[in-house]
Amino acid sequence: GFFLPAASMAFPCEDEERMLRVIGAGRVLRSDPRALYELLDIVGRSGPFCCVYRGRQLSTGTSVAVKVFSLECNEDALDDITREIALMRSAQAPNVVRFYECFYFEMELWLVMEFCAGGSVRDLCDAAGSHNFALDERQIAYVIREC
């Protein structure tokens, strides 16, 4: 496994406790997630301050997805992260990625969630676009029905 290097730029929100309140510190574990999870390989990026990894829960060997945010970013990015966490915590449906837990450690926020080996709907759309074809109505109906 590998880990993100610590970023060198300072987080503009100097009050760490305020920042944790904004992201919902009551539900954020303040411990080293590397004691429980191993990052295996990058499966995507989500903006300039976030990488998505395929990971492994050390105790069970279960595959997980781990979104690692560098919190050394601007306030707008923090607002986006806050909305994403709130949405993931509230979305509980069979065809929605399950959110497991969230860690804050050394200016990084780790969101641990279900790993979907088939990729995302966005991956499907990106692949179609890169091959100059669009999904047809039948394919779109299938995706919508499954969600």
Short mmCIF file of C-alpha atoms in Angstrom, two decimals:
data_model
loop_
_atom_site.label_atom_id
_atom_site.label_comp_id
_atom_site.label_asym_id
_atom_site.label_seq_id
_atom_site.Cartn_x
_atom_site.Cartn_y
_atom_site.Cartn_z
CA GLY A 1 0.00 0.00 0.00
CA PHE A 2 0.93 3.64 -0.16
CA PHE A 3 -0.13 6.90 1.42
CA LEU A 4 -0.59 10.47 0.31
CA PRO A 5 2.35 12.70 1.17
CA ALA A 6 1.60 15.54 3.52
CA ALA A 7 0.87 18.71 1.59
CA SER A 8 3.03 21.74 2.23
CA MET A 9 0.47 24.55 1.92
CA ALA A 10 -1.39 25.78 5.00
CA PHE A 11 -5.13 25.34 5.49
CA PRO A 12 -6.71 28.81 5.43
CA CYS A 13 -9.00 27.94 8.32
CA GLU A 14 -6.55 28.32 11.19
CA ASP A 15 -8.98 27.03 13.81
CA GLU A 16 -8.91 23.25 13.45
CA GLU A 17 -11.79 22.76 15.88
CA ARG A 18 -14.00 25.08 13.80
CA MET A 19 -13.09 23.15 10.68
CA LEU A 20 -14.03 19.87 12.37
CA ARG A 21 -17.37 21.32 13.50
CA VAL A 22 -18.09 22.31 9.90
CA ILE A 23 -17.56 18.75 8.66
CA GLY A 24 -19.42 17.17 11.59
CA ALA A 25 -16.68 16.21 14.04
CA GLY A 26 -19.12 14.25 16.22
CA ARG A 27 -19.14 11.57 13.54
CA VAL A 28 -15.51 11.82 12.46
CA LEU A 29 -13.03 9.45 14.08
CA ARG A 30 -9.86 11.26 15.11
CA SER A 31 -7.45 8.37 14.81
CA ASP A 32 -5.02 6.98 12.24
CA PRO A 33 -7.08 5.14 9.59
CA ARG A 34 -3.95 3.28 8.46
CA ALA A 35 -4.36 1.10 11.55
CA LEU A 36 -7.58 -0.27 10.01
CA TYR A 37 -7.24 0.24 6.24
CA GLU A 38 -4.56 -0.12 3.59
CA LEU A 39 -4.62 1.97 0.42
CA LEU A 40 -3.84 -0.23 -2.57
CA ASP A 41 -4.15 1.78 -5.79
CA ILE A 42 -5.66 4.99 -7.12
CA VAL A 43 -8.94 4.43 -8.94
CA GLY A 44 -9.76 8.08 -9.56
CA ARG A 45 -9.47 11.73 -8.65
CA SER A 46 -12.19 14.01 -7.44
CA GLY A 47 -10.88 17.52 -7.85
CA PRO A 48 -7.45 18.88 -6.99
CA PHE A 49 -7.60 17.95 -3.30
CA CYS A 50 -8.97 14.39 -3.42
CA CYS A 51 -7.88 10.93 -4.58
CA VAL A 52 -10.06 7.84 -4.56
CA TYR A 53 -8.31 4.59 -3.71
CA ARG A 54 -9.18 0.94 -3.78
CA GLY A 55 -8.35 -0.15 -0.27
CA ARG A 56 -8.55 -3.11 2.04
CA GLN A 57 -9.91 -3.41 5.54
CA LEU A 58 -7.03 -5.03 7.41
CA SER A 59 -9.11 -7.10 9.85
CA THR A 60 -11.33 -8.74 7.20
CA GLY A 61 -9.55 -8.29 3.88
CA THR A 62 -12.72 -6.70 2.49
CA SER A 63 -12.25 -4.33 -0.44
CA VAL A 64 -13.32 -0.75 0.24
CA ALA A 65 -13.16 2.55 -1.56
CA VAL A 66 -11.40 5.33 0.32
CA LYS A 67 -11.74 8.97 -0.66
CA VAL A 68 -8.81 10.90 0.81
CA PHE A 69 -9.24 14.66 0.97
CA SER A 70 -6.36 16.97 1.72
CA LEU A 71 -7.94 19.55 4.00
CA GLU A 72 -5.24 22.03 3.10
CA CYS A 73 -7.65 23.60 0.66
CA ASN A 74 -9.98 26.57 0.42
CA GLU A 75 -13.27 27.19 2.21
CA ASP A 76 -15.33 26.43 -0.93
CA ALA A 77 -13.78 22.96 -1.10
CA LEU A 78 -14.58 22.46 2.58
CA ASP A 79 -18.23 23.33 1.87
CA ASP A 80 -18.28 20.76 -0.97
CA ILE A 81 -16.78 18.10 1.30
CA THR A 82 -19.35 18.87 4.00
CA ARG A 83 -22.23 18.47 1.53
CA GLU A 84 -20.80 15.21 0.21
CA ILE A 85 -20.45 13.73 3.71
CA ALA A 86 -24.00 14.76 4.62
CA LEU A 87 -25.37 13.25 1.39
CA MET A 88 -23.46 10.00 1.82
CA ARG A 89 -24.62 9.61 5.41
CA SER A 90 -28.25 10.18 4.49
CA ALA A 91 -28.37 8.08 1.28
CA GLN A 92 -29.36 4.56 2.23
CA ALA A 93 -30.69 2.58 -0.70
CA PRO A 94 -29.70 -0.77 -2.19
CA ASN A 95 -28.18 0.75 -5.34
CA VAL A 96 -26.36 3.63 -3.67
CA VAL A 97 -22.77 3.24 -2.48
CA ARG A 98 -22.73 2.54 1.26
CA PHE A 99 -20.81 4.91 3.51
CA TYR A 100 -18.95 3.16 6.35
CA GLU A 101 -16.95 5.68 8.35
CA CYS A 102 -14.94 8.86 8.28
CA PHE A 103 -11.51 9.66 9.77
CA TYR A 104 -9.64 12.90 10.32
CA PHE A 105 -5.89 12.47 10.76
CA GLU A 106 -2.93 14.71 9.93
CA MET A 107 -4.94 17.21 7.86
CA GLU A 108 -6.54 14.46 5.77
CA LEU A 109 -10.13 13.33 5.78
CA TRP A 110 -10.71 9.68 4.82
CA LEU A 111 -14.20 8.65 3.74
CA VAL A 112 -14.45 4.86 3.73
CA MET A 113 -17.21 3.40 1.60
CA GLU A 114 -18.30 0.38 -0.35
CA PHE A 115 -16.03 -0.49 -3.28
CA CYS A 116 -17.82 -0.90 -6.61
CA ALA A 117 -15.48 -2.86 -8.87
CA GLY A 118 -17.56 -2.08 -11.97
CA GLY A 119 -16.95 1.65 -11.67
CA SER A 120 -19.43 4.49 -11.61
CA VAL A 121 -22.07 5.77 -14.01
CA ARG A 122 -19.70 8.64 -14.72
CA ASP A 123 -17.02 6.12 -15.76
CA LEU A 124 -19.52 4.62 -18.20
CA CYS A 125 -20.39 8.03 -19.66
CA ASP A 126 -16.73 9.05 -19.90
CA ALA A 127 -15.87 5.79 -21.69
CA ALA A 128 -18.74 6.28 -24.14
CA GLY A 129 -17.68 9.87 -24.83
CA SER A 130 -14.05 8.94 -25.40
CA HIS A 131 -15.15 6.44 -28.06
CA ASN A 132 -17.46 8.99 -29.76
CA PHE A 133 -20.72 7.24 -29.00
CA ALA A 134 -23.60 8.01 -26.69
CA LEU A 135 -25.58 5.66 -24.54
CA ASP A 136 -28.83 4.71 -26.25
CA GLU A 137 -32.23 5.02 -24.61
CA ARG A 138 -32.31 1.33 -23.57
CA GLN A 139 -28.93 1.64 -21.80
CA ILE A 140 -29.93 4.85 -20.05
CA ALA A 141 -33.22 3.24 -18.92
CA TYR A 142 -31.26 0.33 -17.44
CA VAL A 143 -28.97 2.64 -15.48
CA ILE A 144 -31.89 4.70 -14.16
CA ARG A 145 -33.87 1.58 -13.20
CA GLU A 146 -30.87 0.20 -11.26
CA CYS A 147 -30.36 3.46 -9.35
#
